[in-house]
Structure formats: structure tokens, C-alpha cells
Short mmCIF file of C-alpha atoms in Angstrom, two decimals:
data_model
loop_
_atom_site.label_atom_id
_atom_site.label_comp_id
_atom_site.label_asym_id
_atom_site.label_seq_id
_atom_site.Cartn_x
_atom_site.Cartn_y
_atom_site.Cartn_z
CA UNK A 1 0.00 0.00 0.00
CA UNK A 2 2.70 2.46 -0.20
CA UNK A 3 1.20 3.87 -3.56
CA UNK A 4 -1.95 5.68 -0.99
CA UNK A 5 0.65 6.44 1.61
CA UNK A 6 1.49 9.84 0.50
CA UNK A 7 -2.37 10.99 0.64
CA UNK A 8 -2.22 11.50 4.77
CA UNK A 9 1.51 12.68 4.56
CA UNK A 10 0.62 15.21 1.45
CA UNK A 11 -2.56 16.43 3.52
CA UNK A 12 -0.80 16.90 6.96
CA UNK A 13 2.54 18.11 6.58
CA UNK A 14 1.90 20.47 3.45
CA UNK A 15 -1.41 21.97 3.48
CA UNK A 16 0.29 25.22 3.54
CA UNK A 17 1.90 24.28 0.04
CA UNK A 18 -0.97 22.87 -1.15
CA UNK A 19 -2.83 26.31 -0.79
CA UNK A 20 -0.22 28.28 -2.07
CA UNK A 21 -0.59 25.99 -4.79
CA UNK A 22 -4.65 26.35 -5.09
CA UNK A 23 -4.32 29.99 -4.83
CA UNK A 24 -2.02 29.72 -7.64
CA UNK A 25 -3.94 28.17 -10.04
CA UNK A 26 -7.38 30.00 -9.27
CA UNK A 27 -5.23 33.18 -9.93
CA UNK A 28 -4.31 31.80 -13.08
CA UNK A 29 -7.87 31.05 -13.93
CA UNK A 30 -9.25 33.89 -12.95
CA UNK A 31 -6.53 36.38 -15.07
CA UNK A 32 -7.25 34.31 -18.13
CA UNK A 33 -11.26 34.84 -17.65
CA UNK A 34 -10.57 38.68 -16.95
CA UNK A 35 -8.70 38.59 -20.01
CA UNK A 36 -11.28 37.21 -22.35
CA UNK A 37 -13.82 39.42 -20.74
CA UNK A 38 -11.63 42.39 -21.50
CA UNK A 39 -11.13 41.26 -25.40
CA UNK A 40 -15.13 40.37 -26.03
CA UNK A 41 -15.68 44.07 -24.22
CA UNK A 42 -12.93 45.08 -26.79
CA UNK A 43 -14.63 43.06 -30.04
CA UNK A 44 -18.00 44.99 -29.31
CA UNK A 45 -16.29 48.28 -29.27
CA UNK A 46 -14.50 47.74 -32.48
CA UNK A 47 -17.48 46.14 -33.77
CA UNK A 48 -19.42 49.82 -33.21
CA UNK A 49 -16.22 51.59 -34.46
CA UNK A 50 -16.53 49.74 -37.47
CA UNK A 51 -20.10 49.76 -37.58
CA UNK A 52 -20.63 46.13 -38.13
CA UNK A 53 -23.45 44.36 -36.57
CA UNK A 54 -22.93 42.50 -33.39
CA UNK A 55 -24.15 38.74 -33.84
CA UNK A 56 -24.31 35.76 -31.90
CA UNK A 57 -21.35 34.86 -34.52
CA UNK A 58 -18.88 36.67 -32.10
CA UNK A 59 -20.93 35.48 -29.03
CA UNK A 60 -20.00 31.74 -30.58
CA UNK A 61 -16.37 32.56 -30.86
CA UNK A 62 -16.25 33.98 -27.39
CA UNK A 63 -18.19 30.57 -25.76
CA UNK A 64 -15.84 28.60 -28.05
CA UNK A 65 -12.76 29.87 -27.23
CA UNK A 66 -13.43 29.57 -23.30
CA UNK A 67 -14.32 26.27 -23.97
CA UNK A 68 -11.07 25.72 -25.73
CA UNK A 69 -8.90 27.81 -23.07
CA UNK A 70 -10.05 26.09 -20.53
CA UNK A 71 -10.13 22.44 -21.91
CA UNK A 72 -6.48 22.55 -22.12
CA UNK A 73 -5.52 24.81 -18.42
CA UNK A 74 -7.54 21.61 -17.20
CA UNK A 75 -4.83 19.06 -19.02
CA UNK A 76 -2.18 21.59 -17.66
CA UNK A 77 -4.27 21.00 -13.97
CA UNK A 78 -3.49 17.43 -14.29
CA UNK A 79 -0.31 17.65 -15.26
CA UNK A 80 0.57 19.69 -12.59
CA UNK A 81 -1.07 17.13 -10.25
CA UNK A 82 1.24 14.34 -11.75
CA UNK A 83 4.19 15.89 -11.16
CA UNK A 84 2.94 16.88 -7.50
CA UNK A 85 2.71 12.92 -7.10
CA UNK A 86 6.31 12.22 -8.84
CA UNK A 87 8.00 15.10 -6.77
CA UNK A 88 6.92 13.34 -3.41
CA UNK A 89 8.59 9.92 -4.00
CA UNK A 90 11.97 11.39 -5.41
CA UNK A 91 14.87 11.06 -3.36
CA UNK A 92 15.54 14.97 -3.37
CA UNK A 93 13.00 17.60 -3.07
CA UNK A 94 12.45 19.43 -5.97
CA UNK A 95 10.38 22.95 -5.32
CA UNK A 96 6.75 22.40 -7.63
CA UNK A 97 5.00 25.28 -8.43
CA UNK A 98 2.19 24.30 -10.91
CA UNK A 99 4.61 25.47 -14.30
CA UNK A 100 2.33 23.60 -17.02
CA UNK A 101 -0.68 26.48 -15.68
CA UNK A 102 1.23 29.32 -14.94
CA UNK A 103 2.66 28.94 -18.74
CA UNK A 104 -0.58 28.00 -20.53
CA UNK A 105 -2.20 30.60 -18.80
CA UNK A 106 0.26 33.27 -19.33
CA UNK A 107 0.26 31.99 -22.79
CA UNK A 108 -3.47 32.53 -23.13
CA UNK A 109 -3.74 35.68 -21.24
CA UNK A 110 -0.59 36.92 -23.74
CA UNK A 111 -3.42 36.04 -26.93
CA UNK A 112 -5.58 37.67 -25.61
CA UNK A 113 -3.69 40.95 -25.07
CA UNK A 114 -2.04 40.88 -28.31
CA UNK A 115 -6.38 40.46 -29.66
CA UNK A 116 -7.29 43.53 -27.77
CA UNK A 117 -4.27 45.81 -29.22
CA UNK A 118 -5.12 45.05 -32.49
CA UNK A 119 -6.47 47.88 -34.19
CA UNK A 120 -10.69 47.58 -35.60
CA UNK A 121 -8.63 48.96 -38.90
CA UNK A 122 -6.69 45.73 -39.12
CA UNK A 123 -9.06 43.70 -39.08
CA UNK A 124 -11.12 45.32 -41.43
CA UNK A 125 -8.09 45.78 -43.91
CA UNK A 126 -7.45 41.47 -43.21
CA UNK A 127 -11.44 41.08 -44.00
CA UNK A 128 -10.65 42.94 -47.55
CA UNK A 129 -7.76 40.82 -47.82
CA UNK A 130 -9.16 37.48 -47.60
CA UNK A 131 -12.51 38.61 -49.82
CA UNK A 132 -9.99 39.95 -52.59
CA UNK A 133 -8.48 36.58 -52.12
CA UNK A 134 -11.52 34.59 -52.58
CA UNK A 135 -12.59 36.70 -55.33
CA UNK A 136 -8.90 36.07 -57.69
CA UNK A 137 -10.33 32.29 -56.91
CA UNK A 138 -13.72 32.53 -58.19
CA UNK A 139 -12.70 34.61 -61.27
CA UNK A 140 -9.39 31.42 -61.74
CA UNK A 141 -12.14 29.10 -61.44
CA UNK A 142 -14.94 30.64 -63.72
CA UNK A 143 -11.91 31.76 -66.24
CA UNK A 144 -10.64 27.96 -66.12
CA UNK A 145 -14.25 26.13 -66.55
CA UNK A 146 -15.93 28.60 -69.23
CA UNK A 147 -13.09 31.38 -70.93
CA UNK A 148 -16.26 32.70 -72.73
CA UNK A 149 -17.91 34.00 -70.10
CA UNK A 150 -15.15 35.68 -68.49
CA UNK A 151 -14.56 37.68 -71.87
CA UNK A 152 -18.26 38.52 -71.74
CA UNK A 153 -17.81 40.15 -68.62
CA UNK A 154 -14.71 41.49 -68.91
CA UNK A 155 -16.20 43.30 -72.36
CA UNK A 156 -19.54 44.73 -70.54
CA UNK A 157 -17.70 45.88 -67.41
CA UNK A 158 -15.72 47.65 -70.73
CA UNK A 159 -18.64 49.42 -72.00
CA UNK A 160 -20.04 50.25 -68.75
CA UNK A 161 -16.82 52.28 -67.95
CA UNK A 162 -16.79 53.69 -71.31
CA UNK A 163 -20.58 54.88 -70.99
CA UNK A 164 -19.89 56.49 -67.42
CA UNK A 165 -16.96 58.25 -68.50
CA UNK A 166 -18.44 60.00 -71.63
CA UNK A 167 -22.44 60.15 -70.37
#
């Protein structure tokens, strides 16, 4: 039975640790949720800047990417908890602060800061980016499959510039 021994001896002679340890990781937790408050607050203010509607599409995003956050600071929990386990039976004590958390949160809460500096401009110049870039792929595609059709556009759009210009 000495695999359960520890559970007394971890509970009695380090509860102190064990609460530095707990108020650790609920700081942790609790910076990355402040942080993805603060860029969803930010998201609806560029949203108004920008004057785009505000959907549930960002509200999705937002629920997602808690989910997603906090699926892996969980993995990063248990981690930390294995290592908690291994430290006790080495041979030399080894100081355990719960790393995995501290470095996927800081990670997180570091995404999120970088998402609330960028500028409502940005993304609105990336949006035109990627529609120009789906466009080139439509017209490729359309050119590709049926050449004649793409010369019958490319002839009214023609005359259509040449009637604005001289009407």
C-alpha cells in the first residue's frame, strides 16, 4: 500500500503548500477569464467603431474559445497534479510550483492581449484581404471552366466604364 501512503503525509505536513498551490492556479484562472472578458468588451467596441453588426457569430467565438482555453488549463491541472505525485517519491526535493498552468495561462492571457491591441482597422483591412483573395479564386475558377464568359464580362464591365466616362 505504499502507492496511498502519500495521501495522509501530502494532507498533513503540506497543506500550507498545497494552498499556495490552489491559490495559484485560481489566480491563473481567474486572469485568463478577466482577459477574455476584457477582449469580447474590446470586439464589441470595435465592432461599433466599425459599424458592423454585433451577432451571436462573435458570441459563438467567445463561448468557443473559453471552452477551448479552458479544456487545455484543465490538461495543464493534471499535469501539474502528476508531477505533485512524482516530486513526493523522489529522493531529493524538488520545489513544484504548478509550471504547465502558470505557462498556458500566461500563454493565453498573452493572446488575448495581443487580440485587444489590435487595431478595428486591421481587421477590417485582413477582411478585404481574404474577400480579394476569394474573389482572384472565383474569377481562376470561372476563367478555367468557361473562358467565354469571363470575356463577356470582362467586355460589358468595358462598355459600362466607357458609358460612365463619356455620359
Amino acid at each position: 500500500m505504499k502507492l496511498f501512503a502519500f495521501i495522509p503525509e501530502f494532507i498533513s505536513q503540506d497543506y500550507d503548500g498545497m494552498m499556495i498551490k490552489g491559490l495559484i492556479i485560481t489566480f491563473i484562472w481567474l486572469l485568463v477569464a478577466i482577459m477574455i472578458a476584457l477582449d469580447f468588451y474590446s470586439g464589441i467596441g470595435k465592432a461599433k467603431q466599425a459599424n458592423e453588426m454585433r451577432s451571436s457569430e462573435g458570441f459563438r467565438r467567445t463561448t468557443k474559445k473559453i471552452k477551448e482555453y479552458y479544456m487545455v488549463m484543465i490538461c495543464a491541472l493534471i499535469f501539474d497534479c502528476f508531477v505533485s505525485i512524482i516530486t513526493y517519491y523522489l529522493p531529493f526535493p524538488l520545489p513544484y510550483i504548478p509550471i504547465m498552468t502558470l505557462g498556458i495561462g500566461f500563454w493565453h492571457c498573452f493572446v488575448e492581449f495581443k487580440s485587444i491591441q489590435e487595431k478595428a482597422d486591421d481587421k477590417y483591412r485582413r477582411k478585404m484581404n481574404d474577400g480579394l483573395t476569394d474573389l482572384i479564386q472565383i474569377v481562376n475558377t470561372v476563367k478555367s471552366s468557361n473562358p467565354e464568359l469571363m470575356d463577356t464580362l470582362l467586355e460589358n464591365l468595358k462598355s459600362k466604364n466607357n458609358t460612365e466616362k463619356n455620359g
